[in-house]
Coordinates of C-alpha atoms and ligand atoms in Angstrom, one line a residue:
M1 CA -149.1 43.4 89.3
N2 CA -151.1 44.7 92.4
E3 CA -154.8 44.5 92.7
V4 CA -155.4 48.1 91.7
T5 CA -153.4 47.7 88.4
N6 CA -155.2 44.5 87.7
R7 CA -158.5 46.3 87.9
E8 CA -157.2 49.3 85.8
V9 CA -155.9 46.8 83.2
L10 CA -159.2 45.0 82.9
M11 CA -161.1 48.3 82.8
Q12 CA -158.9 49.7 80.1
S13 CA -159.1 46.7 78.0
K14 CA -162.8 46.6 78.1
R15 CA -162.7 50.3 76.8
R16 CA -160.8 49.2 73.8
R17 CA -161.7 48.2 70.2
T18 CA -158.8 47.2 68.0
F19 CA -159.8 46.7 64.4
A20 CA -158.6 47.2 60.8
I21 CA -160.4 48.2 57.7
I22 CA -160.2 45.8 54.8
S23 CA -160.9 46.7 51.3
H24 CA -160.1 47.0 47.7
P25 CA -158.2 50.0 47.0
D26 CA -160.7 52.9 45.9
A27 CA -163.6 51.2 47.8
G28 CA -163.3 54.1 50.3
K29 CA -161.1 53.1 53.1
T30 CA -159.2 56.4 53.4
T31 CA -162.4 58.5 53.2
L32 CA -163.9 56.4 55.8
T33 CA -161.0 56.4 58.1
E34 CA -161.0 60.2 57.9
K35 CA -164.9 60.4 58.6
L36 CA -164.5 58.3 61.7
L37 CA -162.0 60.6 62.9
L38 CA -164.5 63.5 62.3
Y39 CA -167.3 61.7 64.0
A40 CA -165.0 60.8 67.0
G41 CA -163.9 64.6 67.1
A42 CA -160.2 63.6 66.4
V43 CA -160.2 66.0 63.5
S44 CA -162.8 69.2 63.4
E45 CA -162.9 69.1 59.5
A46 CA -162.6 66.2 57.0
G47 CA -159.6 66.9 54.5
A48 CA -157.0 66.9 57.2
V49 CA -156.3 63.3 56.4
K50 CA -156.6 63.3 52.8
A51 CA -156.3 66.5 50.5
R52 CA -158.3 66.4 47.5
G53 CA -157.3 65.8 43.9
S54 CA -153.6 66.3 43.0
R55 CA -152.7 67.2 46.7
R56 CA -154.3 63.8 47.6
R57 CA -152.0 62.5 50.4
A58 CA -153.1 60.7 53.5
T59 CA -151.3 61.1 56.9
S60 CA -150.2 57.4 56.6
D61 CA -148.7 58.0 53.0
W62 CA -145.3 58.8 54.0
M63 CA -143.2 56.9 51.7
A64 CA -142.3 58.4 48.3
M65 CA -143.8 55.4 46.6
E66 CA -147.2 55.6 48.4
Q67 CA -147.5 59.4 47.5
E68 CA -146.7 58.6 43.9
R69 CA -149.5 55.9 43.9
G70 CA -151.9 57.5 46.3
I71 CA -151.9 54.1 48.2
S72 CA -151.0 53.2 51.6
I73 CA -148.3 50.3 51.7
T74 CA -147.2 50.6 55.2
S75 CA -149.2 50.0 58.0
T76 CA -149.5 51.7 61.5
A77 CA -152.1 52.3 64.2
L78 CA -154.3 55.3 64.7
Q79 CA -155.6 55.7 68.3
F80 CA -158.6 58.0 69.1
T81 CA -161.3 58.1 71.5
Y82 CA -165.2 58.0 71.2
K83 CA -168.0 57.8 73.7
D84 CA -165.4 57.0 76.5
H85 CA -163.9 54.2 74.3
V86 CA -160.4 54.0 72.9
I87 CA -160.2 53.0 69.2
N88 CA -157.1 51.5 67.7
L89 CA -157.7 51.5 63.9
L90 CA -154.8 49.6 62.3
D91 CA -154.0 50.6 58.9
T92 CA -153.7 47.8 56.5
P93 CA -151.6 48.3 53.3
G94 CA -153.7 49.2 50.2
H95 CA -152.3 46.3 47.9
R96 CA -154.3 45.6 44.9
D97 CA -153.4 42.1 45.6
F98 CA -153.3 39.9 48.7
S99 CA -150.4 40.4 50.6
E100 CA -148.9 38.7 53.7
D101 CA -148.4 42.4 55.3
T102 CA -152.0 43.0 55.3
Y103 CA -152.6 39.6 57.0
R104 CA -149.9 40.3 59.7
V105 CA -151.8 43.3 60.6
L106 CA -155.0 41.6 60.9
S107 CA -153.4 39.2 63.3
A108 CA -152.9 42.3 65.7
A109 CA -156.6 43.3 65.2
D110 CA -159.6 41.9 67.3
S111 CA -162.0 42.6 64.3
A112 CA -162.4 44.2 60.9
V113 CA -164.5 46.4 58.9
M114 CA -164.9 45.2 55.3
V115 CA -165.7 48.1 53.0
L116 CA -167.2 47.4 49.6
D117 CA -167.9 49.7 46.7
T118 CA -171.6 49.1 46.1
A119 CA -171.0 49.6 42.2
K120 CA -168.3 47.0 42.1
G121 CA -169.1 44.5 45.0
I122 CA -166.6 42.0 45.8
E123 CA -163.4 42.4 43.4
A124 CA -161.4 39.4 42.4
Q125 CA -158.1 40.4 43.9
T126 CA -159.3 41.2 47.5
L127 CA -161.5 38.1 47.5
K128 CA -158.6 36.0 49.0
L129 CA -158.0 38.6 51.8
F130 CA -161.8 38.3 52.7
Q131 CA -161.7 34.6 52.5
V132 CA -158.6 34.4 55.0
C133 CA -160.5 36.5 57.4
R134 CA -163.3 34.4 57.0
S135 CA -161.4 31.2 57.3
R136 CA -159.8 32.5 60.6
N137 CA -163.2 33.3 62.1
M138 CA -162.4 37.0 62.4
P139 CA -165.6 39.0 63.6
I140 CA -166.1 41.3 60.4
I141 CA -168.5 44.1 60.1
T142 CA -169.6 45.1 56.6
F143 CA -170.0 48.6 55.3
L144 CA -171.6 48.9 51.8
N145 CA -170.1 52.2 50.7
K146 CA -171.0 55.0 48.0
F147 CA -174.8 54.4 48.3
D148 CA -175.1 58.2 46.8
R149 CA -174.2 56.9 43.3
P150 CA -175.6 54.2 41.0
G151 CA -174.5 50.7 42.1
K152 CA -175.7 47.1 42.5
E153 CA -178.9 46.4 44.2
P154 CA -178.1 45.8 48.0
I155 CA -179.8 42.4 47.9
E156 CA -177.3 41.3 45.1
L157 CA -174.3 42.5 47.2
L158 CA -175.7 40.5 50.1
D159 CA -175.7 37.5 48.0
E160 CA -172.2 38.1 46.7
I161 CA -170.9 38.0 50.4
E162 CA -172.7 35.0 51.2
K163 CA -171.7 33.0 48.0
E164 CA -168.1 34.2 47.6
I165 CA -166.8 34.7 51.1
G166 CA -169.2 32.2 52.8
L167 CA -170.3 34.9 55.6
I168 CA -173.8 35.2 56.2
P169 CA -175.0 38.7 56.0
A170 CA -177.1 40.3 58.6
P171 CA -178.1 44.0 57.5
L172 CA -178.8 46.2 60.4
T173 CA -179.4 49.3 58.4
W174 CA -180.9 49.5 55.0
P175 CA -181.0 52.2 52.3
V176 CA -183.8 54.5 51.9
G177 CA -183.9 56.5 48.4
I178 CA -182.3 55.9 45.0
P179 CA -178.9 56.5 43.7
G180 CA -178.5 60.3 43.4
D181 CA -181.2 60.8 45.8
F182 CA -180.1 58.7 48.8
K183 CA -182.0 60.0 51.8
G184 CA -180.9 57.9 54.7
V185 CA -181.2 54.4 56.4
V186 CA -183.8 52.4 58.3
D187 CA -182.4 50.8 61.3
R188 CA -183.9 47.3 61.4
R189 CA -183.4 47.0 65.1
D190 CA -186.1 49.5 65.7
G191 CA -187.6 50.5 62.5
N192 CA -186.7 54.1 62.8
F193 CA -185.7 56.0 59.8
I194 CA -182.5 58.0 60.1
R195 CA -182.7 61.0 57.7
Y196 CA -179.4 62.8 56.7
S197 CA -178.7 66.0 55.0
R198 CA -175.3 66.5 53.2
T199 CA -172.9 69.3 54.2
A200 CA -170.5 71.0 51.9
R201 CA -167.9 68.6 50.6
G202 CA -168.9 66.2 53.6
A203 CA -166.3 68.3 55.5
T204 CA -168.4 68.3 58.5
E205 CA -170.9 65.8 60.3
A206 CA -174.1 65.3 58.1
K207 CA -177.4 66.6 59.9
E208 CA -179.3 63.6 61.1
E209 CA -183.1 63.5 62.1
I210 CA -184.7 60.2 63.6
L211 CA -188.1 59.6 62.1
D212 CA -190.5 57.0 63.5
P213 CA -191.9 54.5 60.9
Q214 CA -195.2 56.4 60.7
R215 CA -193.7 59.8 60.3
A216 CA -191.3 58.4 58.0
S217 CA -193.9 57.0 55.7
I218 CA -195.8 60.2 55.4
E219 CA -192.8 62.3 54.8
E220 CA -190.6 59.9 52.4
G221 CA -193.7 58.1 50.8
K222 CA -192.7 55.6 48.2
Y223 CA -188.8 55.6 49.2
F224 CA -189.7 54.5 52.6
E225 CA -192.3 52.2 51.7
Q226 CA -189.9 50.3 49.3
A227 CA -187.2 50.1 51.9
M228 CA -189.9 48.7 54.4
E229 CA -191.1 46.1 51.7
E230 CA -187.3 44.9 51.5
C231 CA -186.8 44.9 55.1
D232 CA -190.0 42.7 55.3
L233 CA -188.3 40.3 52.9
L234 CA -185.2 40.3 54.8
N235 CA -187.2 39.4 58.0
G236 CA -188.8 36.7 56.1
T237 CA -185.3 35.0 55.3
G238 CA -184.3 35.3 59.0
A239 CA -181.4 37.5 58.0
N240 CA -181.3 38.8 61.5
Y241 CA -178.3 39.6 63.7
D242 CA -176.9 37.1 66.1
S243 CA -174.1 38.3 68.3
D244 CA -172.6 34.9 68.8
L245 CA -172.5 34.1 65.2
F246 CA -170.8 37.4 64.5
L247 CA -168.1 37.0 67.2
S248 CA -167.4 33.5 66.1
G249 CA -167.0 34.9 62.3
I250 CA -169.9 33.2 60.6
Q251 CA -172.1 36.1 60.4
T252 CA -171.3 39.8 59.4
P253 CA -173.7 42.8 60.4
V254 CA -174.1 44.9 57.3
F255 CA -174.2 48.6 57.4
V256 CA -175.0 50.8 54.5
G257 CA -174.0 54.4 53.6
S258 CA -171.7 56.9 52.1
A259 CA -168.5 57.8 53.6
L260 CA -168.2 60.7 51.2
T261 CA -171.3 62.4 52.3
N262 CA -171.1 61.0 56.0
F263 CA -174.4 59.1 55.8
G264 CA -174.2 56.1 58.1
V265 CA -170.9 56.7 59.3
R266 CA -171.9 57.4 62.9
M267 CA -173.9 54.2 62.9
L268 CA -170.8 52.2 61.8
L269 CA -168.7 53.7 64.5
E270 CA -171.3 52.9 67.2
A271 CA -171.5 49.4 65.8
V272 CA -167.7 49.0 66.3
I273 CA -168.3 49.9 69.9
E274 CA -171.4 48.0 70.6
L275 CA -170.8 44.9 68.5
S276 CA -167.2 44.4 68.1
P277 CA -165.3 42.5 70.8
S278 CA -162.8 44.1 73.3
P279 CA -159.4 42.5 73.6
S280 CA -159.5 39.0 75.5
A281 CA -157.2 36.6 76.7
R282 CA -154.9 35.8 73.9
P283 CA -153.9 31.9 73.4
D284 CA -150.1 31.3 73.6
Y285 CA -148.2 28.8 71.2
Q286 CA -149.5 25.9 73.3
E287 CA -153.2 27.4 73.1
V288 CA -153.4 28.4 76.7
P289 CA -155.0 31.9 76.9
R290 CA -153.0 34.4 78.7
P291 CA -155.4 36.4 81.1
L292 CA -155.4 40.1 80.4
A293 CA -154.3 41.0 83.8
S294 CA -151.2 38.9 83.8
P295 CA -147.9 40.7 83.6
F296 CA -147.2 42.7 80.5
S297 CA -146.8 40.8 77.2
G298 CA -147.2 41.5 73.5
F299 CA -146.0 40.2 70.1
V300 CA -144.3 41.9 67.2
F301 CA -146.6 42.1 64.1
K302 CA -144.6 44.3 61.9
V303 CA -141.1 45.5 61.7
Q304 CA -140.2 48.7 59.6
A305 CA -136.8 49.9 59.0
N306 CA -136.0 53.3 57.4
M307 CA -139.4 54.9 57.9
D308 CA -137.8 58.3 58.0
P309 CA -134.9 58.3 55.5
S310 CA -133.0 61.1 57.4
H311 CA -133.0 58.8 60.4
R312 CA -132.1 55.4 59.6
D313 CA -134.1 53.6 62.3
H314 CA -135.9 50.4 63.0
I315 CA -139.3 50.1 64.5
A316 CA -140.9 47.2 65.9
F317 CA -144.7 47.3 66.2
V318 CA -146.0 45.4 69.2
R319 CA -149.5 44.5 69.9
V320 CA -150.2 44.7 73.7
C321 CA -151.7 41.5 74.6
S322 CA -151.6 41.3 78.5
G323 CA -150.8 43.7 81.5
K324 CA -149.7 47.4 81.4
F325 CA -147.1 48.8 79.5
E326 CA -144.9 51.6 80.9
R327 CA -142.3 53.3 79.0
G328 CA -138.9 52.3 80.3
M329 CA -139.9 49.1 81.7
N330 CA -137.5 46.3 81.5
L331 CA -138.8 43.5 79.2
V332 CA -137.6 40.0 78.3
H333 CA -137.3 39.2 74.4
Q334 CA -138.6 35.6 73.5
P335 CA -137.0 33.6 71.8
S336 CA -133.6 35.0 73.0
L337 CA -134.5 35.4 76.7
K338 CA -132.2 38.6 76.5
P339 CA -133.5 41.7 78.4
F340 CA -135.1 44.5 76.3
R341 CA -135.2 48.1 77.5
T342 CA -138.2 50.2 76.3
K343 CA -136.8 53.7 76.7
Y344 CA -137.9 54.4 73.1
A345 CA -141.4 53.7 72.8
A346 CA -143.9 55.5 70.3
S347 CA -147.2 55.8 68.9
V348 CA -146.6 56.1 65.3
F349 CA -149.0 57.3 62.6
G350 CA -147.7 58.1 59.2
S351 CA -144.7 60.3 59.6
E352 CA -145.9 61.6 63.0
R353 CA -144.6 60.0 66.4
D354 CA -145.7 60.7 69.9
T355 CA -143.8 59.2 72.7
I356 CA -146.1 56.7 74.5
D357 CA -145.9 56.5 78.2
E358 CA -148.4 53.6 79.0
A359 CA -150.4 51.1 76.9
Y360 CA -153.0 48.5 77.7
P361 CA -154.1 45.3 76.0
G362 CA -155.4 46.0 72.5
D363 CA -153.0 49.0 71.9
V364 CA -150.1 49.1 69.6
I365 CA -146.5 50.4 70.4
G366 CA -143.8 51.1 68.3
L367 CA -140.4 50.4 69.7
V368 CA -137.8 52.4 68.0
N369 CA -134.3 51.2 67.4
A370 CA -135.3 47.7 67.9
S371 CA -133.3 45.8 65.4
D372 CA -133.1 42.6 67.4
L373 CA -136.9 42.1 67.3
Q374 CA -138.4 40.0 64.5
I375 CA -142.0 39.6 63.4
G376 CA -143.8 37.1 65.5
D377 CA -141.3 37.6 68.5
T378 CA -142.9 37.9 72.1
L379 CA -142.0 40.5 74.6
F380 CA -143.0 39.9 78.4
E381 CA -142.3 41.3 81.6
K382 CA -142.5 38.3 83.8
D383 CA -144.2 35.0 83.7
E384 CA -142.6 33.7 80.4
V385 CA -145.1 33.5 77.5
K386 CA -144.5 32.8 73.7
Y387 CA -147.2 33.8 71.3
P388 CA -147.7 31.6 68.3
P389 CA -145.7 32.6 64.9
I390 CA -147.6 34.8 62.7
A391 CA -148.8 32.7 59.7
S392 CA -146.8 33.0 56.4
F393 CA -148.6 32.0 53.3
A394 CA -147.4 29.8 50.4
P395 CA -145.6 31.9 47.7
E396 CA -146.9 31.9 44.2
L397 CA -144.6 34.1 42.5
F398 CA -140.7 33.7 42.3
A399 CA -137.9 35.8 40.9
K400 CA -134.1 35.6 40.9
V401 CA -132.6 38.7 42.4
R402 CA -129.2 40.0 41.6
A403 CA -127.4 43.2 42.4
K404 CA -126.7 45.2 39.3
D405 CA -123.4 46.4 40.6
T406 CA -121.6 43.3 41.6
G407 CA -119.0 45.4 43.6
R408 CA -121.7 46.2 46.2
Y409 CA -122.7 42.6 46.5
K410 CA -122.0 42.7 50.3
Q411 CA -124.3 45.6 51.0
F412 CA -126.9 44.0 48.6
K413 CA -126.9 41.0 50.7
K414 CA -127.1 43.0 53.9
V415 CA -130.1 44.9 52.6
I416 CA -132.1 42.2 51.1
V417 CA -131.9 40.0 54.3
Q418 CA -133.1 43.1 56.2
L419 CA -136.2 43.4 53.9
E420 CA -136.8 39.7 54.3
R421 CA -136.7 40.1 58.1
E422 CA -139.5 42.9 57.8
G423 CA -141.4 40.5 55.7
T424 CA -141.2 42.4 52.3
I425 CA -140.6 38.9 50.6
Q426 CA -139.3 35.6 51.4
L427 CA -135.8 34.5 50.4
L428 CA -134.9 31.1 49.0
Y429 CA -131.3 29.8 48.6
D430 CA -129.9 27.2 46.5
L431 CA -129.1 23.9 48.3
K432 CA -125.4 23.8 47.0
A433 CA -124.3 27.1 45.5
E434 CA -124.1 30.2 47.5
G435 CA -125.5 32.0 44.5
D436 CA -128.2 34.8 44.1
P437 CA -131.4 34.2 46.2
I438 CA -134.7 33.9 44.8
A439 CA -137.5 36.3 46.2
A440 CA -140.7 34.8 46.7
A441 CA -144.0 36.4 47.1
V442 CA -147.7 35.9 47.6
G443 CA -148.8 39.1 45.5
E444 CA -146.9 41.0 42.7
M445 CA -146.8 44.2 44.6
Q446 CA -144.2 42.6 47.1
F447 CA -141.7 42.6 44.0
E448 CA -142.5 46.2 43.3
V449 CA -141.9 47.2 46.9
L450 CA -138.7 45.3 47.1
A451 CA -137.2 47.1 44.0
H452 CA -138.3 50.4 45.1
R453 CA -136.9 50.0 48.5
M454 CA -133.6 48.7 47.4
Q455 CA -133.3 51.5 45.1
A456 CA -134.7 54.4 47.1
E457 CA -133.3 53.7 50.6
F458 CA -130.1 51.7 49.8
G459 CA -129.2 52.9 46.5
A460 CA -128.8 49.4 45.4
E461 CA -130.3 48.8 42.1
I462 CA -131.4 45.2 41.4
E463 CA -132.2 43.0 38.4
M464 CA -135.1 40.7 38.9
T465 CA -135.7 37.6 36.7
R466 CA -138.9 35.8 37.1
T467 CA -138.6 32.0 37.2
P468 CA -141.3 29.7 35.7
H469 CA -142.3 28.5 39.0
K470 CA -145.9 28.6 40.3
L471 CA -146.3 26.8 43.4
A472 CA -144.3 25.5 46.4
R473 CA -144.5 22.7 48.9
V474 CA -142.6 22.0 52.2
T475 CA -140.4 19.1 51.8
D476 CA -137.3 17.7 53.7
I477 CA -133.6 16.8 52.8
D478 CA -134.4 13.3 52.0
T479 CA -137.1 14.0 49.6
A480 CA -135.0 16.9 48.3
N481 CA -132.2 14.4 47.3
L482 CA -135.0 12.2 45.5
L483 CA -136.6 15.0 43.8
A484 CA -133.2 15.9 42.2
G485 CA -133.5 12.7 40.1
V486 CA -137.0 13.4 38.7
G487 CA -137.0 16.8 37.3
G488 CA -139.7 19.5 36.9
N489 CA -138.9 20.9 40.2
K490 CA -136.4 22.9 42.2
V491 CA -135.6 22.6 45.8
M492 CA -134.5 25.6 47.9
R493 CA -133.9 26.6 51.4
R494 CA -135.6 29.3 53.2
N495 CA -133.8 31.4 55.8
D496 CA -135.7 29.8 58.6
G497 CA -134.3 26.4 57.6
T498 CA -137.6 25.1 55.8
Y499 CA -137.1 23.3 52.4
L500 CA -139.2 24.5 49.8
A501 CA -139.9 22.4 46.5
L502 CA -140.8 24.5 43.6
F503 CA -142.9 23.4 40.8
E504 CA -143.7 25.0 37.3
S505 CA -147.1 23.4 37.1
P506 CA -149.7 21.5 39.3
Y507 CA -149.1 18.8 36.7
W508 CA -145.6 18.0 37.8
L509 CA -146.4 18.1 41.3
Q510 CA -149.5 15.7 40.7
R511 CA -147.5 13.4 38.8
I512 CA -144.5 12.9 41.4
Q513 CA -147.1 12.8 44.2
G514 CA -149.0 10.2 42.0
D515 CA -145.7 8.1 41.6
H516 CA -144.2 8.7 45.0
P517 CA -147.2 9.0 47.6
D518 CA -144.5 8.6 50.4
W519 CA -142.5 11.7 49.6
K520 CA -143.0 14.6 51.8
L521 CA -144.5 17.4 49.8
D522 CA -146.7 19.2 52.4
T523 CA -149.2 22.1 51.5
I524 CA -148.4 25.6 53.1
V525 CA -151.6 26.7 54.6
A526 CA -151.0 30.0 56.3
G527 CA -148.1 29.2 58.5
T528 CA -148.9 25.6 59.2
T529 CA -148.3 22.7 56.9
Q530 CA -150.8 20.0 55.8
T531 CA -150.3 16.9 54.2
Ligands
G4P601 P1 -159.4 53.7 49.3 O1 -158.6 54.3 50.3 O2 -159.9 52.8 49.6 O3 -158.3 53.5 48.2 O4 -160.2 54.8 48.9 P2 -160.5 56.3 48.9 O5 -161.1 56.7 50.2 O6 -159.3 57.0 48.5 O7 -161.8 56.5 47.8 C1 -161.5 56.5 46.4 C2 -162.5 57.3 45.8 O8 -163.7 57.1 46.0 C3 -162.1 58.8 45.9 O9 -162.5 59.6 44.8 C4 -163.3 59.1 47.0 O10 -163.6 60.6 47.1 C5 -164.4 58.3 46.4 N1 -165.3 58.0 47.5 C6 -165.2 57.4 48.8 N2 -166.3 57.2 49.5 C7 -167.3 57.7 48.6 C8 -168.6 57.7 48.7 O11 -169.2 57.2 49.7 N3 -169.5 58.2 47.5 C9 -168.8 58.6 46.4 N4 -169.5 58.9 45.5 N5 -167.4 58.6 46.3 C10 -166.8 58.1 47.4 P3 -161.4 60.2 43.9 O12 -162.0 60.9 42.9 O13 -160.3 59.0 43.3 O14 -160.6 61.1 44.8 P4 -160.7 62.4 45.3 O15 -160.3 63.4 44.4 O16 -162.4 62.5 45.8 O17 -159.9 62.6 46.7

């Protein structure tokens, strides 16, 4: 790249914020997404993304199943601008349980916004996701949503964040008012009070007034006094924002508000711009960071076939890591080192697709008809680079999968392998027999998606029989032969060649480990193996 392009790439990278919203279903992710679009001027009235009640349907809810359930299973990226910044909001699947799919999307994000429903706090099923983000040191901004209605005390919520996720909360805003009479927030950074007024259905921006503490005290009286007392308590506990702690994933700045009434939404959007990191040099598989201004490179974090049932296509979503992407450019696919043409590049959100002509670090491009690309693959223009594989998690649920119509076995096999490549499930095969595979998953929803997609897209009905296994360990062929003699386990081979030993209970595993400490039985921790 020439110097001008170098400068352009650095300047464009600096403008970008690439983040994902993580939350439990119903905490308000869709509502908040829509309100962020409203405040960024990308929609003129809220209601465009999600219609109310029975018409409830988000732009990203394009799969029939998603519409039936009103949840978003697939993930894409939404790009909009705000105050000369380019925001890439990655849509994470709204699974009720932890899913690898969500994790893969997060691998393409530079930060996350965690939305909590103040009435519910941290809910058990999503705890794992939050903990995983925490353990990966991802910068997380917290938004305590639904302050317009009765909920837990904010202090109690901060306590939950600290105890359950291990993140130190640092509130930057604090609520003024009571449920049912939520007035606005105190900005702890300058002590000012931001008073909001609701608009009809929250369809347009809430009116905002900024009052200095003196005026706020006169006009809001006891509500403001109480908020100030609580802020004094927070000051006393040292719950103050520290940018380094946030960027290293130790502390989370906390904002309060109500996505429904638009209270606090602008402050959150500004926080994403002011506090969250812009893309930085991404480490390759040997942990050598690739400078942003190096020639184009990116990695595939999601693969999706048949997004549009009328066009059987195959889209690979690529997060740009370095350089400038220009449609039509010739790239190299790593690991095959084969050339890859990018004639069909698109930005995809929901069912809508726009051709994308250029992109910069932090952006997401959808490469259409890219059936050779797999999750974790790297694409580069020149100066070969290989990004590390995306972590896969230890499966905890297992089911034997069989085609109901044995006459269509060949098609069944083809389709299920395709879904495995998309990361819907992991497939395990018997070491000796060629028999039916076992589908392995981290969360229950993965099985439902598998059954639904086999049926809806390929007309292949399947039968799933759960096996009693509950945990898996990485092993090798020598240990596999030894394990065959002791029972209480089953060794299977994953498509990537890894041997997995499945156990029905931790008891069996512990016994075998106790009797044979030299056997290879490694814990699978987010893609790496630990002994
Ligand atoms: P999700 O994407 O995280 O699943 O949540 P979503 O935005 O769909 O919100 C779930 C429900 O919570 C919706 O109500 C939504 O209107 C409501 N909600 C979101 N933010 C707020 C808030 O700040 N305050 C209050 N009081 N409610 C909020 P619903 O009845 O399920 O759907 P709808 O009929 O309102 O669309």
